[in-house]
Short mmCIF file of C-alpha atoms in Angstrom, two decimals:
data_model
loop_
_atom_site.label_atom_id
_atom_site.label_comp_id
_atom_site.label_asym_id
_atom_site.label_seq_id
_atom_site.Cartn_x
_atom_site.Cartn_y
_atom_site.Cartn_z
CA MET A 1 93.71 87.63 98.45
CA ASN A 2 93.47 84.48 100.62
CA MET A 3 96.10 83.58 103.21
CA SER A 4 97.76 80.81 101.20
CA GLU A 5 98.13 83.01 98.12
CA GLN A 6 99.56 85.84 100.23
CA SER A 7 102.02 83.42 101.89
CA LYS A 8 103.15 82.11 98.50
CA LYS A 9 103.86 85.63 97.28
CA LEU A 10 105.79 86.41 100.46
CA ILE A 11 107.88 83.22 100.11
CA ILE A 12 108.60 83.96 96.44
CA ALA A 13 109.75 87.47 97.33
CA LEU A 14 112.04 86.16 100.07
CA LEU A 15 113.53 83.45 97.83
CA THR A 16 114.15 85.99 95.05
CA ALA A 17 115.91 88.28 97.52
CA LEU A 18 118.06 85.42 98.87
CA ILE A 19 119.08 84.32 95.36
CA THR A 20 119.99 87.93 94.51
CA PHE A 21 122.07 88.19 97.68
CA ALA A 22 123.88 84.92 96.92
CA ILE A 23 124.79 86.00 93.38
CA ALA A 24 125.74 89.53 94.45
CA PHE A 25 127.93 88.18 97.29
CA ILE A 26 130.22 86.62 94.68
CA ILE A 27 130.83 90.01 93.04
CA LEU A 28 130.33 92.59 95.81
CA ASN A 29 131.12 92.87 99.51
CA ALA A 30 128.67 91.52 102.10
CA VAL A 31 127.02 94.88 102.90
CA GLN A 32 126.46 95.77 99.24
CA ALA A 33 125.12 92.28 98.51
CA ALA A 34 122.73 92.59 101.47
CA LEU A 35 121.53 95.96 100.19
CA LEU A 36 120.81 94.51 96.75
CA GLY A 37 118.94 91.60 98.30
CA ILE A 38 116.81 93.94 100.43
CA ILE A 39 116.02 96.19 97.47
CA VAL A 40 114.87 93.17 95.46
CA LEU A 41 112.74 92.08 98.42
CA LEU A 42 111.13 95.53 98.68
CA VAL A 43 110.46 95.78 94.94
CA ALA A 44 108.97 92.26 94.90
CA LEU A 45 106.68 93.03 97.84
CA TRP A 46 105.60 96.35 96.35
CA SER A 47 104.85 94.58 93.05
CA ASN A 48 103.02 91.47 94.27
CA GLU A 49 101.27 93.23 97.18
CA ALA A 50 101.97 90.35 99.59
CA LEU A 51 102.08 93.04 102.30
CA PRO A 52 100.46 96.50 102.40
CA MET A 53 102.49 99.24 100.68
CA ALA A 54 102.93 101.23 103.90
CA VAL A 55 104.27 98.18 105.76
CA VAL A 56 106.78 97.37 103.01
CA SER A 57 107.86 101.01 102.83
CA LEU A 58 108.74 101.04 106.55
CA LEU A 59 110.88 97.87 106.37
CA PRO A 60 114.16 99.74 105.57
CA ILE A 61 114.07 101.27 109.08
CA ILE A 62 114.36 97.71 110.43
CA LEU A 63 116.37 95.93 107.74
CA PHE A 64 119.07 98.49 106.91
CA PRO A 65 120.41 98.72 110.49
CA ALA A 66 119.94 94.96 111.04
CA PHE A 67 122.29 94.16 108.14
CA GLY A 68 124.79 96.92 108.92
CA ILE A 69 123.93 98.99 105.84
CA ILE A 70 123.14 102.33 107.51
CA ASP A 71 122.07 102.97 111.11
CA THR A 72 118.51 103.54 112.32
CA LYS A 73 118.82 107.31 112.72
CA THR A 74 120.29 107.79 109.24
CA THR A 75 117.56 105.60 107.75
CA ALA A 76 114.68 107.20 109.64
CA LEU A 77 115.77 110.76 108.78
CA ASN A 78 114.90 110.04 105.15
CA TYR A 79 111.23 109.71 106.12
CA ALA A 80 111.31 113.36 107.27
CA ASN A 81 112.86 114.67 104.06
CA PRO A 82 111.48 118.17 103.28
CA ILE A 83 110.18 116.86 99.96
CA VAL A 84 107.73 114.65 101.88
CA TYR A 85 106.12 117.82 103.25
CA LEU A 86 106.06 119.40 99.80
CA PHE A 87 103.98 116.40 98.72
CA PHE A 88 101.85 116.59 101.88
CA GLY A 89 100.91 120.22 101.24
CA GLY A 90 100.25 119.48 97.58
CA PHE A 91 97.99 116.57 98.40
CA LEU A 92 95.96 118.64 100.87
CA LEU A 93 95.30 121.05 98.00
CA ALA A 94 94.38 118.11 95.74
CA ILE A 95 91.91 116.82 98.35
CA ALA A 96 90.30 120.28 98.47
CA VAL A 97 90.03 120.36 94.67
CA GLU A 98 88.35 116.96 94.65
CA LYS A 99 86.11 117.64 97.68
CA SER A 100 84.83 120.94 96.27
CA GLY A 101 84.22 119.42 92.82
CA LEU A 102 86.54 121.96 91.20
CA HIS A 103 88.03 119.20 89.05
CA ARG A 104 84.64 118.69 87.35
CA TRP A 105 84.40 122.40 86.59
CA MET A 106 87.94 122.36 85.19
CA ALA A 107 87.27 119.23 83.12
CA HIS A 108 84.07 120.70 81.66
CA HIS A 109 85.76 123.91 80.52
CA LEU A 110 88.79 122.09 79.15
CA LEU A 111 86.62 119.64 77.19
CA ASN A 112 84.72 122.49 75.57
CA LEU A 113 87.95 123.90 74.10
CA PHE A 114 88.12 121.05 71.56
CA PRO A 115 85.88 119.84 68.68
CA LYS A 116 83.23 117.24 69.52
CA SER A 117 84.52 114.76 66.93
CA ALA A 118 86.12 111.50 68.10
CA LYS A 119 89.61 112.88 67.35
CA GLY A 120 88.76 116.12 69.12
CA VAL A 121 87.56 114.26 72.20
CA ILE A 122 90.81 112.25 72.30
CA PHE A 123 92.78 115.50 72.46
CA ALA A 124 90.33 116.96 74.98
CA LEU A 125 90.53 113.97 77.31
CA ALA A 126 94.32 113.77 77.03
CA PHE A 127 94.77 117.49 77.72
CA THR A 128 92.24 117.46 80.58
CA SER A 129 93.86 114.39 82.13
CA ALA A 130 97.31 115.98 81.83
CA MET A 131 96.25 119.26 83.43
CA LEU A 132 94.48 117.54 86.33
CA SER A 133 97.38 115.12 86.81
CA SER A 134 99.81 118.01 87.21
CA LEU A 135 97.91 118.86 90.42
CA LEU A 136 96.18 115.63 91.47
CA SER A 137 97.76 112.18 91.51
CA ASN A 138 97.65 110.40 88.17
CA THR A 139 95.69 107.59 89.86
CA THR A 140 92.99 109.97 91.08
CA THR A 141 92.83 111.73 87.72
CA THR A 142 92.34 108.47 85.82
CA LEU A 143 89.63 107.27 88.21
CA LEU A 144 87.80 110.60 87.92
CA LEU A 145 87.83 110.67 84.12
CA MET A 146 87.39 106.99 83.21
CA SER A 147 83.59 107.05 83.49
CA MET A 148 83.56 110.15 81.28
CA GLY A 149 85.61 108.35 78.63
CA LEU A 150 83.18 105.44 78.61
CA PHE A 151 80.16 107.78 78.43
CA LEU A 152 81.37 109.81 75.45
CA SER A 153 81.01 106.91 73.00
CA THR A 154 79.24 103.55 72.73
CA ILE A 155 81.68 102.13 70.14
CA PRO A 156 84.25 99.82 71.83
CA LYS A 157 87.09 100.81 69.47
CA ILE A 158 86.58 104.50 70.26
CA GLN A 159 86.06 103.87 73.98
CA MET A 160 89.39 102.06 74.04
CA ARG A 161 91.19 105.03 72.56
CA TYR A 162 89.43 107.46 74.88
CA LEU A 163 90.57 105.47 77.91
CA LEU A 164 94.13 105.22 76.60
CA ALA A 165 94.09 109.01 76.07
CA ILE A 166 93.09 109.47 79.73
CA ALA A 167 95.73 107.05 81.07
CA TYR A 168 98.54 108.30 78.86
CA GLY A 169 97.54 111.92 79.45
CA ALA A 170 97.75 111.37 83.21
CA SER A 171 101.29 109.97 82.91
CA ILE A 172 102.40 112.72 80.52
CA GLY A 173 100.87 115.50 82.63
CA GLY A 174 102.43 114.26 85.87
CA ILE A 175 105.81 115.59 84.79
CA ILE A 176 104.59 119.18 84.31
CA THR A 177 105.05 120.16 87.97
CA PRO A 178 107.52 118.90 90.59
CA VAL A 179 104.61 117.57 92.68
CA GLY A 180 102.84 115.82 89.80
CA THR A 181 104.35 112.38 90.33
CA ALA A 182 106.56 110.53 92.82
CA PRO A 183 109.79 110.30 90.74
CA ASN A 184 109.87 114.10 90.43
CA LEU A 185 109.87 114.43 94.21
CA ILE A 186 112.51 111.69 94.60
CA LEU A 187 114.77 113.70 92.26
CA LEU A 188 114.33 116.90 94.28
CA GLY A 189 115.12 115.04 97.50
CA ILE A 190 118.30 113.50 96.10
CA LEU A 191 119.43 116.86 94.71
CA GLY A 192 119.09 118.34 98.18
CA GLU A 193 120.95 115.41 99.73
CA HIS A 194 123.94 116.03 97.42
CA SER A 195 123.81 119.81 98.02
CA LEU A 196 122.91 120.44 94.38
CA PRO A 197 120.61 123.36 93.50
CA VAL A 198 117.00 122.18 93.55
CA VAL A 199 115.07 123.11 90.41
CA PRO A 200 112.57 125.87 91.39
CA PHE A 201 108.89 125.19 90.71
CA VAL A 202 108.53 127.74 87.93
CA GLN A 203 111.79 126.74 86.22
CA TRP A 204 110.66 123.11 86.29
CA VAL A 205 107.40 124.02 84.55
CA VAL A 206 109.20 126.15 81.95
CA MET A 207 111.61 123.31 81.23
CA VAL A 208 109.18 120.41 81.15
CA ALA A 209 105.76 121.77 80.07
CA PRO A 210 106.80 122.19 76.38
CA LEU A 211 107.90 118.55 76.27
CA ALA A 212 104.60 117.46 77.83
CA PHE A 213 102.52 119.49 75.35
CA VAL A 214 104.42 118.15 72.34
CA MET A 215 104.06 114.62 73.73
CA LEU A 216 100.33 115.18 74.24
CA GLY A 217 100.00 116.30 70.64
CA MET A 218 101.90 113.26 69.35
CA MET A 219 99.88 110.93 71.57
CA GLY A 220 96.58 112.41 70.40
CA TRP A 221 97.67 112.08 66.78
CA VAL A 222 98.70 108.42 67.23
CA LEU A 223 95.45 107.47 68.99
CA GLY A 224 93.40 109.35 66.36
CA ILE A 225 94.83 107.46 63.38
CA GLY A 226 92.07 105.74 61.41
CA LEU A 227 89.18 107.35 63.28
CA ALA A 228 86.45 109.03 61.28
CA ASN A 229 85.47 112.51 62.43
CA GLU A 230 82.15 111.27 63.72
CA PRO A 231 80.46 113.39 66.36
CA SER A 232 80.62 112.29 69.97
CA HIS A 233 78.36 113.11 72.87
CA ALA A 234 78.50 116.79 73.73
CA SER A 235 79.67 117.56 77.24
CA GLU A 236 76.94 118.40 79.66
CA SER A 237 76.33 121.96 80.81
CA HIS A 238 77.90 122.79 84.12
CA PRO A 239 76.68 125.22 86.79
CA PRO A 240 78.80 128.23 87.78
CA LEU A 241 81.44 128.03 90.50
CA THR A 242 80.17 127.34 94.00
CA PRO A 243 81.62 129.33 96.95
CA PRO A 244 83.95 126.45 98.02
CA GLN A 245 85.16 126.01 94.44
CA ARG A 246 85.82 129.73 94.17
CA LYS A 247 87.82 129.67 97.42
CA VAL A 248 89.97 126.73 96.24
CA LEU A 249 90.52 128.32 92.82
CA THR A 250 91.53 131.61 94.47
CA LEU A 251 93.93 129.82 96.79
CA LEU A 252 95.51 127.96 93.86
CA GLY A 253 95.91 131.25 92.01
CA GLU A 254 97.57 132.85 95.03
CA LEU A 255 99.88 129.84 95.38
CA MET A 256 100.98 130.13 91.77
CA ALA A 257 101.55 133.87 92.22
CA VAL A 258 103.77 133.27 95.27
CA LEU A 259 105.72 130.56 93.43
CA LEU A 260 106.20 132.86 90.44
CA VAL A 261 107.47 135.75 92.58
CA ASN A 262 109.63 133.35 94.59
CA ALA A 263 111.31 131.97 91.45
CA PRO A 264 114.70 133.56 90.63
CA ILE A 265 115.10 135.12 87.18
CA ARG A 266 118.84 135.74 87.15
CA PRO A 267 120.50 138.16 86.77
CA TYR A 268 117.41 140.37 87.10
CA TRP A 269 115.67 138.90 90.14
CA ASN A 270 116.93 136.55 92.86
CA GLY A 271 113.49 135.53 94.06
CA LEU A 272 112.15 135.74 97.62
CA GLY A 273 114.30 132.88 98.88
CA LEU A 274 111.37 131.01 100.42
CA ALA A 275 111.61 127.23 100.66
CA GLU A 276 109.02 125.81 98.28
CA GLU A 277 108.34 122.95 100.70
CA GLY A 278 107.27 125.51 103.30
CA VAL A 279 105.19 127.47 100.78
CA MET A 280 103.30 124.37 99.66
CA LEU A 281 102.73 123.16 103.22
CA THR A 282 101.52 126.63 104.28
CA PHE A 283 98.87 126.76 101.57
CA GLY A 284 97.83 123.19 102.35
CA LEU A 285 97.36 123.99 106.04
CA LEU A 286 95.42 127.18 105.24
CA LEU A 287 92.61 124.93 104.01
CA PHE A 288 91.80 124.06 107.65
CA LEU A 289 91.22 127.69 108.71
CA PRO A 290 87.64 128.28 109.99
CA GLN A 291 87.35 131.28 107.67
CA LEU A 292 87.89 129.04 104.64
CA ASN A 293 86.28 125.87 106.04
CA LEU A 294 87.49 123.78 103.08
CA LEU A 295 88.99 120.80 104.90
CA ASP A 296 88.20 119.13 108.21
CA TRP A 297 90.88 116.95 109.81
CA ILE A 298 88.45 114.38 111.26
CA GLU A 299 86.51 114.11 108.02
CA ASP A 300 89.37 114.30 105.51
CA LYS A 301 92.42 112.73 107.18
CA GLY A 302 91.51 109.33 105.70
CA LYS A 303 92.13 110.73 102.22
CA ILE A 304 95.74 111.70 102.99
CA PRO A 305 97.97 109.02 101.41
CA PHE A 306 100.38 108.41 104.27
CA ARG A 307 101.38 105.15 102.55
CA ILE A 308 102.78 107.22 99.67
CA MET A 309 104.67 109.44 102.11
CA PHE A 310 106.23 106.29 103.60
CA LEU A 311 107.03 105.17 100.05
CA PHE A 312 108.91 108.42 99.45
CA GLY A 313 110.82 107.86 102.69
CA ALA A 314 111.77 104.35 101.57
CA GLY A 315 112.91 105.73 98.22
CA PHE A 316 115.14 108.33 99.89
CA ALA A 317 116.48 105.69 102.30
CA ILE A 318 117.37 103.36 99.40
CA ALA A 319 119.14 106.21 97.60
CA LYS A 320 121.07 107.10 100.79
CA ALA A 321 122.10 103.47 101.31
CA PHE A 322 123.19 103.17 97.69
CA SER A 323 125.51 106.15 98.16
CA ASP A 324 126.82 105.37 101.64
CA THR A 325 127.69 101.73 100.91
CA GLY A 326 129.58 102.68 97.76
CA LEU A 327 127.26 100.55 95.62
CA ALA A 328 126.36 103.58 93.50
CA ASP A 329 130.04 104.21 92.74
CA THR A 330 130.67 100.54 91.98
CA THR A 331 127.71 100.39 89.59
CA ALA A 332 128.74 103.68 87.97
CA GLN A 333 132.25 102.34 87.36
CA SER A 334 130.75 99.38 85.50
CA LEU A 335 129.07 101.91 83.19
CA GLY A 336 132.40 103.65 82.56
CA VAL A 337 132.36 102.79 78.85
CA LEU A 338 129.42 105.17 78.44
CA GLY A 339 131.64 108.02 79.61
CA THR A 340 133.46 107.95 76.27
CA LEU A 341 130.24 108.62 74.34
CA ALA A 342 128.91 112.00 73.27
CA PRO A 343 126.47 113.53 75.81
CA TRP A 344 123.46 113.07 73.51
CA MET A 345 124.25 109.36 73.19
CA ILE A 346 124.45 109.03 76.98
CA ILE A 347 121.09 110.79 77.23
CA LEU A 348 119.66 108.35 74.68
CA ALA A 349 121.03 105.34 76.58
CA ILE A 350 119.60 106.57 79.91
CA ALA A 351 116.20 107.44 78.41
CA ALA A 352 115.86 104.05 76.68
CA LEU A 353 117.05 102.06 79.72
CA ILE A 354 114.72 103.80 82.19
CA THR A 355 111.69 103.89 79.85
CA PHE A 356 111.68 100.18 79.11
CA THR A 357 112.75 99.07 82.61
CA THR A 358 109.87 101.05 84.11
CA GLU A 359 107.46 98.84 82.13
CA ILE A 360 108.12 95.96 84.52
CA THR A 361 108.85 97.65 87.85
CA SER A 362 107.77 100.56 90.05
CA ASN A 363 109.07 103.85 88.69
CA THR A 364 109.53 105.15 92.24
CA ALA A 365 111.69 102.18 93.24
CA LEU A 366 113.62 102.32 89.96
CA ILE A 367 114.39 106.03 90.26
CA SER A 368 115.43 105.61 93.90
CA VAL A 369 118.04 103.09 92.78
CA MET A 370 119.15 104.66 89.50
CA LEU A 371 119.53 108.33 90.44
CA PRO A 372 122.46 107.73 92.84
CA VAL A 373 124.11 105.58 90.15
CA ILE A 374 123.64 108.28 87.51
CA TYR A 375 124.94 110.92 89.95
CA SER A 376 128.12 108.89 90.62
CA PHE A 377 128.58 108.15 86.92
CA SER A 378 128.29 111.87 86.10
CA ILE A 379 130.77 112.93 88.77
CA GLN A 380 133.29 110.23 87.79
CA ASN A 381 133.13 111.33 84.14
CA HIS A 382 133.03 115.09 84.87
CA PHE A 383 129.47 115.69 83.61
CA ASP A 384 126.82 117.89 85.22
CA PRO A 385 124.66 115.27 86.99
CA LEU A 386 121.41 117.28 86.95
CA LEU A 387 120.80 116.89 83.22
CA PHE A 388 121.19 113.10 83.22
CA MET A 389 119.17 112.75 86.45
CA MET A 390 116.39 114.87 84.95
CA VAL A 391 116.34 112.68 81.84
CA ALA A 392 116.02 109.53 83.96
CA THR A 393 113.26 111.03 86.10
CA ILE A 394 111.09 112.15 83.19
CA SER A 395 111.68 108.88 81.31
CA SER A 396 110.37 106.91 84.30
CA SER A 397 106.92 108.46 83.79
CA TYR A 398 106.82 107.68 80.08
CA ALA A 399 106.01 103.96 80.17
CA PHE A 400 102.93 103.24 78.06
CA MET A 401 103.11 99.58 77.00
CA LEU A 402 101.95 97.36 79.86
CA PRO A 403 99.19 97.52 82.51
CA ILE A 404 101.74 97.06 85.32
CA ALA A 405 103.86 99.98 84.10
CA THR A 406 101.80 102.72 85.74
CA PRO A 407 98.64 102.93 87.90
CA PRO A 408 96.71 104.76 85.09
CA ASN A 409 97.44 101.90 82.69
CA ALA A 410 96.18 99.35 85.22
CA ILE A 411 93.04 101.36 85.97
CA VAL A 412 91.87 101.72 82.37
CA MET A 413 92.70 98.06 81.69
CA SER A 414 90.19 97.17 84.41
CA SER A 415 87.40 98.66 82.26
CA GLY A 416 87.39 95.55 80.06
CA VAL A 417 87.39 97.48 76.76
CA ILE A 418 91.19 97.42 76.27
CA LYS A 419 93.27 94.39 75.30
CA ILE A 420 96.89 94.11 76.37
CA LYS A 421 98.05 93.78 72.75
CA GLU A 422 96.32 97.09 71.91
CA MET A 423 97.94 98.88 74.83
CA ALA A 424 101.32 97.34 73.93
CA LYS A 425 100.95 98.39 70.26
CA TYR A 426 100.20 102.03 70.98
CA GLY A 427 102.52 102.04 73.99
CA MET A 428 105.53 100.86 71.99
CA ILE A 429 105.04 103.68 69.50
CA LEU A 430 104.69 106.25 72.28
CA ASN A 431 107.68 104.87 74.20
CA ILE A 432 109.86 105.42 71.14
CA ILE A 433 108.39 108.89 70.50
CA GLY A 434 108.92 109.76 74.18
CA ILE A 435 112.56 108.68 74.13
CA ILE A 436 113.25 110.72 70.97
CA LEU A 437 111.53 113.83 72.37
CA ILE A 438 113.31 113.59 75.73
CA VAL A 439 116.68 113.33 73.97
CA LEU A 440 115.90 116.33 71.75
CA PHE A 441 114.58 118.51 74.58
CA ALA A 442 117.41 117.55 76.95
CA HIS A 443 120.13 118.19 74.37
CA PHE A 444 118.79 121.34 72.73
CA TYR A 445 116.56 122.97 75.38
CA TRP A 446 117.23 121.85 78.97
CA GLU A 447 120.95 122.53 78.63
CA ASN A 448 120.05 126.25 78.49
CA PHE A 449 118.75 126.00 82.08
CA ILE A 450 121.25 123.55 83.60
#
């Protein structure tokens, strides 16, 4: 990006923020209008990349106190939210998986579980992408698997569907664990801020994994429509586990065992009471022990996505400002008419709103803004906020129509074998299926846990 283009994008973002402030000032008080203007500025800069993500994410520490929204200390504390360290520990484990090559071993064995026909490979790639994305970032997963999707066929129509299976699988799989994608972590942070019980790791998986697997099945079926059962390239043989891979796999197994034992199963077992943020960080730091020798700080620190950690901090700061300025309550009051609807209709409205809005904006920024609003709306109308907040969070990961909706969509679009109209066609179908499934699971299944 040349300097003039970058300057134009910066000017456009500033003008958009000023126009938003001017319009909001007519309706809201000065502080709330300033907050809206700053949020629009941040979202615009995150979207057009006029400034680096990390720089934009640190702006609230300067802008919020400058405009009297919340003070510096209150703003900065959000960048040390315990959820940030949950992510940090999880990403250290992800770096070890990638560095040791364990992801290739996992992908090979997962691919071999499915038939070698074109339809079978679609399911295999989707399932593999989902499983890896529940541990790695969906961006990393898509980058790792894209070359495999292109290799497994030479027919452009089939390559296109393979790549869509990888991208969509990464988005679907990110919801399986609390650390799979940014909106999940934003939800956990906001729950802690409002002194609500944080969903334990194991309970999260039990609640959400069935939805993800059904969605994977529906996605594979949609992408497989019209494909002949022609054979595809067989996956290559893979050597046995190396010592580093075995160490990482053992550590992951031990982590899951600790999380399982730590999870309460009431009224029979209250769990160990360990903070999951501390557990995840502990296992991440164990990777640096000389006895394991899996990570080296000097060699591997460049792979740690500090910019994403700053992004989380910005998200928590936005949510805090939304609550403290009363803007969340004001917005929730404007949604008061929804309070007269049946709960399943409210769930449907939230799922549809978030799913389609995420197509054109960052899901992290959107969830940071919407979760405080949904919390206030729930409290004002005497609903349990966790169910509606969970619906919004999961819906923000289920945007399949446009390249800008999610990083996986953008990555596979860069391959040149997918046209926007093809992604939009399949994505629209999957958006609707996702909304329906989220409503059904939330109304008939999640309510048993919440």
